[in-house]
Each structure stands twice: as C-alpha cells, then as structure tokens.
C-alpha cells in the first residue's frame, strides 16, 4: 500500500475518532451538569432558581447541538451559558467570594480541551473581566455582595460544582490517555508499514534477494569494510545464456520458478560476508570480499556456473540453462558501483563471445575493444550509405569434371589505404546492429547482377552462392528482396544458391520455416554452411530443405594432418549421400587434401588451392584459363 495513502487514511481515522469522542463527552458532561443543576434548583430559591433554570435550558440547547454532531457550537453554548449563569449567580449573591466562582476553573479546563482556541481565550478574558468588574464595583461601593448564612444547600452547590468539574476533567483526561495510546498504536502501525515498504523497495519480490538499489548500498558498505581490512571487493556479474527460450517455450511462470530455484542455489554457495543481488531479469550480481586471489575467484565463478548448469525440475520437466560470468575488482578496476558493474558486464560479454558457460576477468583491453567496435560501427554505417563495399567471388570446383560449377560471393570492405577489413570482423557487428539487413539486400542484388553478367559472357551454366545471416530472416521481406533481385537482374532462380548456417533454426522455427518454404518455392536452392561446427542435428537438415552440405574448413584443413578428422569427413559425406545431398569441402589448400577428398567421394571443392575470392574483373580471366587447362587435360586423355 502506498505510504501516502496509508498516512492519509490514518489521519482521517484519527480525526473521526477524536470528533466522535468529543460529541460523546459533550453529551455526558451536559447531562451530568444538567442533573446537578436540577438538584441545585430543587434547593435554591428566588433569583438563584431562575438563573439555574435558564442554565438548564441552555444546557438542553447545547445537548441538542451535540446530538446533531455540531460539537463546536454545542461547546460554545454549554460553556458560555454556564459562565454567564455562574457569573450571574455570583453577582446577585456573594460577588468575588461566591461559591459559584468555583465553577470557573472547570469551565476553562473544558474550553481548553473540548473547545477551540477562540472559545478558551474569550472565556478566560470574560472570567478575568468579570472578576475585575465585581471587585471594582464592590470596592467602589456600588455592589454589595451578600454572603448568605451557611446552609446545607451550600454543601450541595459545592458538591455539584466539584463533582461536575471533577467528573468531566476525569473523563477528558482518560480520553486523552486513550487517544495517546491509540496514537502510539497508530504510530507503531505506520512504522511497521514504512519498514515493509522499505523492504519491498529494496528487495526483489520474486527471489527475495536484495535488488539493485540495496545492492549499491551493500556494495558501498562492503567496500568500506574491505578498505579497513586491507581487502579488495570483487563484483561478479552472472547472466544466463539461454533463459529466453525457457520463457518462450514453457511460459513466464516456468521462468519465474527457475529464477527462484536458482536464487536459492546461489545463496547456498556463498559465505555470510558474500552477497548476491538480483540485478535484473536473468542477471545476478555477487559482491565478494577478496584478497584479489584470482584463483579463488575463478573457483567461485566455476562453482556458480556449475550451480546454474545443474538441471532444474520445472513442471515435471528437466530444464537446463548455462551462465556466463564477468569479474571486475575494486579498487583496481574502479571504485564506483556503476563503473564496476559496467566492467563486470563487459567481461561477462567477453565470456559469452568466447563460447558462453564460462567466466572472464575484466581488463582494460575490453574497454578499448568496445571503443574500437563503436568506431567500426560508425564507419560501417557511413560505408553502407556510400555504397563502399565490393563483392569478391571464389570458385567452387566440381571434383569429378574439374570444372568451375559456381562461385561464392564474399563481401569485401576496401579501405582508403588499400587494405580490406575482413567480413569476419564486420559481419558480426552488422548482425548485432541490424545493419546486415540493408547490407545483405545489397549483396543479394549485386550478386544476382554479377551472375547475370557472367552468364551473358559465355559462362551460361555458372551458378552463384550468397551467404545469408540469420538476422536477415528476422525481418519479413527477404523473399521479396530475393525475388526482386532475380527479376531485375534477369537471373533464373535455379542459378542462385543461398548459404545458411544451422544457427538459423534455433529460435522462432515456424516463422523461419515459413520464409524458407517461400524462398524454396521461388526455385532457389539452399546450402548448409560450416557444417560440423553447429548443432549438426539431422532433424534440422530436413527442415532446411537443402540440396548441399558445406563441410567446414576446420575439418578439411587438418584432413591430412589429423587422423581423427578423416572418419568424421567420411561420415559426413556418407550421411549427405544417404540424404541425397551434395557435399562441398571448404578450404582446400593443397593437392594432397584434394586427392583425399576425391577418394572419400566428395562432390565439390573450394579453396586457395584453386583461388582465393577475387574481384569480378579477375574472375573472368581466371575461369577462362581454368577452363582452358581442363580442356587441355581432357584433350590429352
Ligand atoms: P564462409 O561463408 O565460410 O566463407 C568462406 C571463408 O573462407 C571466406 O572468408 C574465404 O575467403 C575463406 N576461404 C576460402 N578458401 C579458403 C582456404 O583455402 N583457406 C582458408 N584459410 N580460408 C579460405 P571471408 O571472405 O573472410 O569470409 C568470412 C565469413 O564472412 C564467411 O565465411 C561468411 O560467413 C561471412 N561472409 C562473407 N560475405 C558475407 C555476406 O555477404 N553475407 C553474410 N551474411 N556473411 C558473409
Ligand atoms: Ca559461405
Ligand atoms: Ca563456410
């Protein structure tokens, strides 16, 4: 409940309670005084009786207003009528020494407690003025007070005045005590609610772990403590690697259960002086006082990752995730909480880049890399606008006929100094920033135009392969881009092959499958790139509807070196043949490797053995001379 609302509510309740008390007391005091006056009236005589009668009538009127909840008017009538009645009684009887004056203190006490400031001061002034007037009149001989001979009725008057005053004061003081008590209780409640609100503001409701706000306070306290103990404070940033698929496939409540179970596990790993904080969604922060023993911190990070990777039992399903950890240490890497968090986060990203499910320490190079990446991204944006890219083409050779069957289009980013930035460097950045969609569309268009030009120059059977990033499938419209590129270049769809990696098929499979089907309907074919490095899952292969498998060059490069790779390559080739897929070996660099692959039954090859990727102007003489050599060889046979 919001604090303001709580306070307002309490104040309103409290005021209502006071007004309720006030009315009740007014009625009780009026009733009690009326009873006393009636008794006094019974024994009084002459003018006194009339005055008391007038007082009784005024009391009835005051009671009436109290019943109508008009507490202040009722208090005014009650106190003023009593003050006037007592003054009149004193005036006609004993003057300043009359018994009636005994009632004044009581009236002033009521006025102070039940009435308003105005009522109290007006009554006080009146009483003082009256006493002064009576004194002055008596001393000047204009008033002659008559003190009647003492009788039993005087005892009754005194008793009535004292009892009415005493009883009323008693009631009011008791009320005040009660109010004080209830005020105390209210205060206690407010204090409790404040504590609860504070707890909620500083803890994550799902896991009950401290949140980021409390995390910062804990960090500052621990840092101070570490300084005193000549220690350092390590900040470990843990991020789950694949939490999103859990949420997406099993629902958010499953994700919540996982996070709660994980929070418990993580807490169990830590000692009392080590703290864990829920930093955000699937991110946890650990504050670890340390003697900067990297080995000890590495052990802890490994232990945390082990806890993350143990399966979670959620809704009768075993769910597995992994986690990456980044570590920064105060004061070496900085002393401010935000700085340390940013650096630990940067190190965590490095851990993700290096294959996930691992940990990395922050070092200044990471910051520099980040700046470099940022600068590269700015230049990439400008280069896309200025059409500052080129396509190079690398031939693929049919290993049986020896002829060039197709070329793979590979992006090049030429620099003003004549150097090239490798696509391996800028493609991930373009993917990450989303720029790949625009860049990729240009590649498709340019590759189709180049293929059409080459076919027009006599290489009529030549096909072209274009690499596609999974990010290009995220936006709809890929099919239209391909269709338009083919149409505007006048290239038959069968001449275009799209190279995809298996990573494409994790994620929103239905959406991607739909696009793959649409592209397939156009007549283009698919090749699976870098096969063997990804999931190599046969069921994925079927979904791709691919015609070609490209065996990753890491297996090819070591084919003649490592004995381990040959059975693997053989198995891939056999499996592909079984599935009716063509195999292409990437990265063939020497004749020995080529011969092994021919012996293993591989269909096509690509690599520096024939040629690196070259510009279109270089490609044409290259194909011509290659064809000439093949023709000569054939003639010789
Ligand atoms: P990839 O698709 O596996 O392309 C093959 C890479 O291996 C090319 O590097 C090529 O130059 C290199 N290569 C070819 N033969 C040999 C060899 O015999 N030995 C060695 N060591 N390397 C060889 P490149 O051009 O630097 O491209 C790197 C990666 O960048 C490509 O790998 C591809 O994934 C990506 N890429 C290139 N162009 C594009 C593009 O237009 N779009 C997308 N999405 N990605 C692209
Ligand atoms: Ca490729
Ligand atoms: Ca490849």
PDB file of N, CA and C in Angstrom, residues 393-407 550 556 583-598 602-614 618-619 621-623 625-627 629-630 633:
ATOM      1  N   UNK A 393      34.597 -13.003 -55.573  1.00  0.00           N
ATOM      2  CA  UNK A 393      33.976 -14.289 -55.910  1.00  0.00           C
ATOM      3  C   UNK A 393      35.008 -15.389 -55.826  1.00  0.00           C
ATOM      4  N   UNK A 394      34.632 -16.473 -55.150  1.00  0.00           N
ATOM      5  CA  UNK A 394      35.542 -17.619 -55.052  1.00  0.00           C
ATOM      6  C   UNK A 394      34.913 -18.822 -55.760  1.00  0.00           C
ATOM      7  N   UNK A 395      35.661 -19.406 -56.712  1.00  0.00           N
ATOM      8  CA  UNK A 395      35.084 -20.525 -57.476  1.00  0.00           C
ATOM      9  C   UNK A 395      34.883 -21.785 -56.622  1.00  0.00           C
ATOM     10  N   UNK A 396      33.857 -22.556 -56.998  1.00  0.00           N
ATOM     11  CA  UNK A 396      33.643 -23.891 -56.425  1.00  0.00           C
ATOM     12  C   UNK A 396      33.854 -24.853 -57.590  1.00  0.00           C
ATOM     13  N   UNK A 397      34.639 -25.917 -57.365  1.00  0.00           N
ATOM     14  CA  UNK A 397      35.032 -26.799 -58.462  1.00  0.00           C
ATOM     15  C   UNK A 397      34.331 -28.162 -58.332  1.00  0.00           C
ATOM     16  N   UNK A 398      33.803 -28.643 -59.421  1.00  0.00           N
ATOM     17  CA  UNK A 398      33.220 -29.980 -59.447  1.00  0.00           C
ATOM     18  C   UNK A 398      34.390 -30.964 -59.421  1.00  0.00           C
ATOM     19  N   UNK A 399      34.504 -31.789 -58.376  1.00  0.00           N
ATOM     20  CA  UNK A 399      35.703 -32.610 -58.196  1.00  0.00           C
ATOM     21  C   UNK A 399      35.790 -33.756 -59.207  1.00  0.00           C
ATOM     22  N   UNK A 400      34.704 -34.057 -59.894  1.00  0.00           N
ATOM     23  CA  UNK A 400      34.784 -35.136 -60.889  1.00  0.00           C
ATOM     24  C   UNK A 400      35.200 -34.587 -62.248  1.00  0.00           C
ATOM     25  N   UNK A 401      34.511 -33.498 -62.685  1.00  0.00           N
ATOM     26  CA  UNK A 401      34.838 -32.943 -64.013  1.00  0.00           C
ATOM     27  C   UNK A 401      35.992 -31.953 -63.931  1.00  0.00           C
ATOM     28  N   UNK A 402      36.250 -31.414 -62.749  1.00  0.00           N
ATOM     29  CA  UNK A 402      37.298 -30.413 -62.592  1.00  0.00           C
ATOM     30  C   UNK A 402      36.844 -29.022 -63.013  1.00  0.00           C
ATOM     31  N   UNK A 403      35.591 -28.873 -63.449  1.00  0.00           N
ATOM     32  CA  UNK A 403      35.118 -27.572 -63.947  1.00  0.00           C
ATOM     33  C   UNK A 403      34.555 -26.707 -62.812  1.00  0.00           C
ATOM     34  N   UNK A 404      34.601 -25.410 -63.084  1.00  0.00           N
ATOM     35  CA  UNK A 404      34.028 -24.471 -62.104  1.00  0.00           C
ATOM     36  C   UNK A 404      32.509 -24.519 -62.243  1.00  0.00           C
ATOM     37  N   UNK A 405      31.842 -24.925 -61.192  1.00  0.00           N
ATOM     38  CA  UNK A 405      30.388 -25.057 -61.285  1.00  0.00           C
ATOM     39  C   UNK A 405      29.685 -23.797 -60.800  1.00  0.00           C
ATOM     40  N   UNK A 406      30.284 -23.162 -59.824  1.00  0.00           N
ATOM     41  CA  UNK A 406      29.642 -21.948 -59.310  1.00  0.00           C
ATOM     42  C   UNK A 406      30.675 -21.075 -58.604  1.00  0.00           C
ATOM     43  N   UNK A 407      30.241 -19.891 -58.184  1.00  0.00           N
ATOM     44  CA  UNK A 407      31.133 -19.021 -57.405  1.00  0.00           C
ATOM     45  C   UNK A 407      30.382 -18.566 -56.150  1.00  0.00           C
ATOM     46  N   UNK A 550      28.026 -27.956 -46.873  1.00  0.00           N
ATOM     47  CA  UNK A 550      29.409 -27.477 -46.995  1.00  0.00           C
ATOM     48  C   UNK A 550      30.161 -27.863 -45.729  1.00  0.00           C
ATOM     49  N   UNK A 556      38.626 -29.819 -42.940  1.00  0.00           N
ATOM     50  CA  UNK A 556      39.364 -30.060 -44.184  1.00  0.00           C
ATOM     51  C   UNK A 556      40.848 -29.730 -43.993  1.00  0.00           C
ATOM     52  N   UNK A 583      27.956 -32.735 -51.423  1.00  0.00           N
ATOM     53  CA  UNK A 583      28.893 -32.205 -50.422  1.00  0.00           C
ATOM     54  C   UNK A 583      29.915 -31.288 -51.066  1.00  0.00           C
ATOM     55  N   UNK A 584      30.216 -30.205 -50.358  1.00  0.00           N
ATOM     56  CA  UNK A 584      31.256 -29.273 -50.804  1.00  0.00           C
ATOM     57  C   UNK A 584      32.279 -29.177 -49.686  1.00  0.00           C
ATOM     58  N   UNK A 585      33.561 -29.397 -50.019  1.00  0.00           N
ATOM     59  CA  UNK A 585      34.600 -29.240 -48.994  1.00  0.00           C
ATOM     60  C   UNK A 585      35.180 -27.832 -49.103  1.00  0.00           C
ATOM     61  N   UNK A 586      35.127 -27.102 -48.001  1.00  0.00           N
ATOM     62  CA  UNK A 586      35.642 -25.725 -47.992  1.00  0.00           C
ATOM     63  C   UNK A 586      37.113 -25.728 -47.584  1.00  0.00           C
ATOM     64  N   UNK A 587      37.869 -24.764 -48.048  1.00  0.00           N
ATOM     65  CA  UNK A 587      39.234 -24.543 -47.534  1.00  0.00           C
ATOM     66  C   UNK A 587      40.255 -25.573 -47.990  1.00  0.00           C
ATOM     67  N   UNK A 588      40.119 -26.047 -49.230  1.00  0.00           N
ATOM     68  CA  UNK A 588      41.140 -26.969 -49.756  1.00  0.00           C
ATOM     69  C   UNK A 588      42.352 -26.128 -50.174  1.00  0.00           C
ATOM     70  N   UNK A 589      43.508 -26.447 -49.591  1.00  0.00           N
ATOM     71  CA  UNK A 589      44.675 -25.600 -49.867  1.00  0.00           C
ATOM     72  C   UNK A 589      45.789 -26.345 -50.609  1.00  0.00           C
ATOM     73  N   UNK A 590      45.701 -27.690 -50.669  1.00  0.00           N
ATOM     74  CA  UNK A 590      46.793 -28.399 -51.360  1.00  0.00           C
ATOM     75  C   UNK A 590      46.273 -29.639 -52.090  1.00  0.00           C
ATOM     76  N   UNK A 591      47.117 -30.146 -52.981  1.00  0.00           N
ATOM     77  CA  UNK A 591      46.731 -31.271 -53.829  1.00  0.00           C
ATOM     78  C   UNK A 591      46.454 -32.533 -53.016  1.00  0.00           C
ATOM     79  N   UNK A 592      47.236 -32.747 -51.937  1.00  0.00           N
ATOM     80  CA  UNK A 592      47.052 -33.957 -51.122  1.00  0.00           C
ATOM     81  C   UNK A 592      45.645 -33.998 -50.536  1.00  0.00           C
ATOM     82  N   UNK A 593      45.212 -32.847 -50.016  1.00  0.00           N
ATOM     83  CA  UNK A 593      43.868 -32.779 -49.416  1.00  0.00           C
ATOM     84  C   UNK A 593      42.817 -33.031 -50.492  1.00  0.00           C
ATOM     85  N   UNK A 594      43.050 -32.419 -51.671  1.00  0.00           N
ATOM     86  CA  UNK A 594      42.107 -32.602 -52.774  1.00  0.00           C
ATOM     87  C   UNK A 594      41.968 -34.085 -53.112  1.00  0.00           C
ATOM     88  N   UNK A 595      43.121 -34.767 -53.204  1.00  0.00           N
ATOM     89  CA  UNK A 595      43.066 -36.196 -53.559  1.00  0.00           C
ATOM     90  C   UNK A 595      42.322 -37.017 -52.510  1.00  0.00           C
ATOM     91  N   UNK A 596      42.557 -36.716 -51.238  1.00  0.00           N
ATOM     92  CA  UNK A 596      41.864 -37.456 -50.165  1.00  0.00           C
ATOM     93  C   UNK A 596      40.351 -37.275 -50.303  1.00  0.00           C
ATOM     94  N   UNK A 597      39.962 -36.015 -50.578  1.00  0.00           N
ATOM     95  CA  UNK A 597      38.528 -35.726 -50.663  1.00  0.00           C
ATOM     96  C   UNK A 597      37.904 -36.411 -51.875  1.00  0.00           C
ATOM     97  N   UNK A 598      38.669 -36.447 -52.966  1.00  0.00           N
ATOM     98  CA  UNK A 598      38.157 -37.156 -54.153  1.00  0.00           C
ATOM     99  C   UNK A 598      37.964 -38.625 -53.820  1.00  0.00           C
ATOM    100  N   UNK A 602      33.786 -36.855 -52.161  1.00  0.00           N
ATOM    101  CA  UNK A 602      33.228 -35.505 -52.022  1.00  0.00           C
ATOM    102  C   UNK A 602      32.895 -34.947 -53.415  1.00  0.00           C
ATOM    103  N   UNK A 603      31.785 -34.219 -53.535  1.00  0.00           N
ATOM    104  CA  UNK A 603      31.330 -33.759 -54.848  1.00  0.00           C
ATOM    105  C   UNK A 603      32.060 -32.519 -55.346  1.00  0.00           C
ATOM    106  N   UNK A 604      32.186 -31.527 -54.472  1.00  0.00           N
ATOM    107  CA  UNK A 604      32.773 -30.258 -54.922  1.00  0.00           C
ATOM    108  C   UNK A 604      33.806 -29.762 -53.927  1.00  0.00           C
ATOM    109  N   UNK A 605      34.664 -28.844 -54.389  1.00  0.00           N
ATOM    110  CA  UNK A 605      35.680 -28.279 -53.507  1.00  0.00           C
ATOM    111  C   UNK A 605      35.835 -26.792 -53.735  1.00  0.00           C
ATOM    112  N   UNK A 606      36.401 -26.141 -52.736  1.00  0.00           N
ATOM    113  CA  UNK A 606      36.560 -24.689 -52.793  1.00  0.00           C
ATOM    114  C   UNK A 606      37.772 -24.370 -51.931  1.00  0.00           C
ATOM    115  N   UNK A 607      38.633 -23.490 -52.404  1.00  0.00           N
ATOM    116  CA  UNK A 607      39.755 -23.162 -51.533  1.00  0.00           C
ATOM    117  C   UNK A 607      40.901 -22.506 -52.267  1.00  0.00           C
ATOM    118  N   UNK A 608      41.898 -22.104 -51.486  1.00  0.00           N
ATOM    119  CA  UNK A 608      43.037 -21.382 -52.042  1.00  0.00           C
ATOM    120  C   UNK A 608      43.825 -22.234 -53.038  1.00  0.00           C
ATOM    121  N   UNK A 609      43.641 -23.568 -52.993  1.00  0.00           N
ATOM    122  CA  UNK A 609      44.323 -24.439 -53.944  1.00  0.00           C
ATOM    123  C   UNK A 609      44.027 -23.956 -55.360  1.00  0.00           C
ATOM    124  N   UNK A 610      42.802 -23.555 -55.599  1.00  0.00           N
ATOM    125  CA  UNK A 610      42.431 -23.010 -56.918  1.00  0.00           C
ATOM    126  C   UNK A 610      42.562 -21.491 -56.928  1.00  0.00           C
ATOM    127  N   UNK A 611      41.825 -20.898 -55.951  1.00  0.00           N
ATOM    128  CA  UNK A 611      41.882 -19.431 -55.906  1.00  0.00           C
ATOM    129  C   UNK A 611      41.220 -18.909 -54.630  1.00  0.00           C
ATOM    130  N   UNK A 612      41.734 -17.785 -54.160  1.00  0.00           N
ATOM    131  CA  UNK A 612      41.019 -17.065 -53.092  1.00  0.00           C
ATOM    132  C   UNK A 612      39.864 -16.330 -53.767  1.00  0.00           C
ATOM    133  N   UNK A 613      39.047 -15.651 -53.011  1.00  0.00           N
ATOM    134  CA  UNK A 613      37.972 -14.860 -53.614  1.00  0.00           C
ATOM    135  C   UNK A 613      38.621 -13.693 -54.353  1.00  0.00           C
ATOM    136  N   UNK A 614      38.136 -13.405 -55.578  1.00  0.00           N
ATOM    137  CA  UNK A 614      38.730 -12.325 -56.388  1.00  0.00           C
ATOM    138  C   UNK A 614      37.639 -11.411 -56.930  1.00  0.00           C
ATOM    139  N   UNK A 618      38.884  -9.975 -62.231  1.00  0.00           N
ATOM    140  CA  UNK A 618      39.931 -11.010 -62.161  1.00  0.00           C
ATOM    141  C   UNK A 618      39.302 -12.383 -62.398  1.00  0.00           C
ATOM    142  N   UNK A 619      38.046 -12.497 -62.008  1.00  0.00           N
ATOM    143  CA  UNK A 619      37.362 -13.794 -62.076  1.00  0.00           C
ATOM    144  C   UNK A 619      37.233 -14.280 -63.522  1.00  0.00           C
ATOM    145  N   UNK A 621      39.074 -13.775 -66.462  1.00  0.00           N
ATOM    146  CA  UNK A 621      40.260 -14.482 -66.998  1.00  0.00           C
ATOM    147  C   UNK A 621      40.580 -15.738 -66.212  1.00  0.00           C
ATOM    148  N   UNK A 622      40.283 -15.717 -64.899  1.00  0.00           N
ATOM    149  CA  UNK A 622      40.583 -16.889 -64.061  1.00  0.00           C
ATOM    150  C   UNK A 622      39.770 -18.098 -64.524  1.00  0.00           C
ATOM    151  N   UNK A 623      38.465 -17.884 -64.766  1.00  0.00           N
ATOM    152  CA  UNK A 623      37.629 -19.008 -65.206  1.00  0.00           C
ATOM    153  C   UNK A 623      38.091 -19.473 -66.593  1.00  0.00           C
ATOM    154  N   UNK A 625      41.068 -19.270 -68.003  1.00  0.00           N
ATOM    155  CA  UNK A 625      42.319 -20.037 -68.014  1.00  0.00           C
ATOM    156  C   UNK A 625      42.107 -21.386 -67.354  1.00  0.00           C
ATOM    157  N   UNK A 626      41.240 -21.442 -66.317  1.00  0.00           N
ATOM    158  CA  UNK A 626      40.943 -22.715 -65.658  1.00  0.00           C
ATOM    159  C   UNK A 626      40.303 -23.673 -66.670  1.00  0.00           C
ATOM    160  N   UNK A 627      39.325 -23.145 -67.430  1.00  0.00           N
ATOM    161  CA  UNK A 627      38.631 -23.987 -68.407  1.00  0.00           C
ATOM    162  C   UNK A 627      39.595 -24.494 -69.476  1.00  0.00           C
ATOM    163  N   UNK A 629      42.797 -25.029 -69.169  1.00  0.00           N
ATOM    164  CA  UNK A 629      43.625 -26.092 -68.585  1.00  0.00           C
ATOM    165  C   UNK A 629      42.845 -27.399 -68.567  1.00  0.00           C
ATOM    166  N   UNK A 630      41.581 -27.336 -68.145  1.00  0.00           N
ATOM    167  CA  UNK A 630      40.761 -28.556 -68.062  1.00  0.00           C
ATOM    168  C   UNK A 630      40.586 -29.151 -69.459  1.00  0.00           C
ATOM    169  N   UNK A 633      43.678 -30.834 -70.507  1.00  0.00           N
ATOM    170  CA  UNK A 633      43.833 -32.123 -69.794  1.00  0.00           C
ATOM    171  C   UNK A 633      42.948 -33.176 -70.434  1.00  0.00           C
TER     172      UNK A 633
END
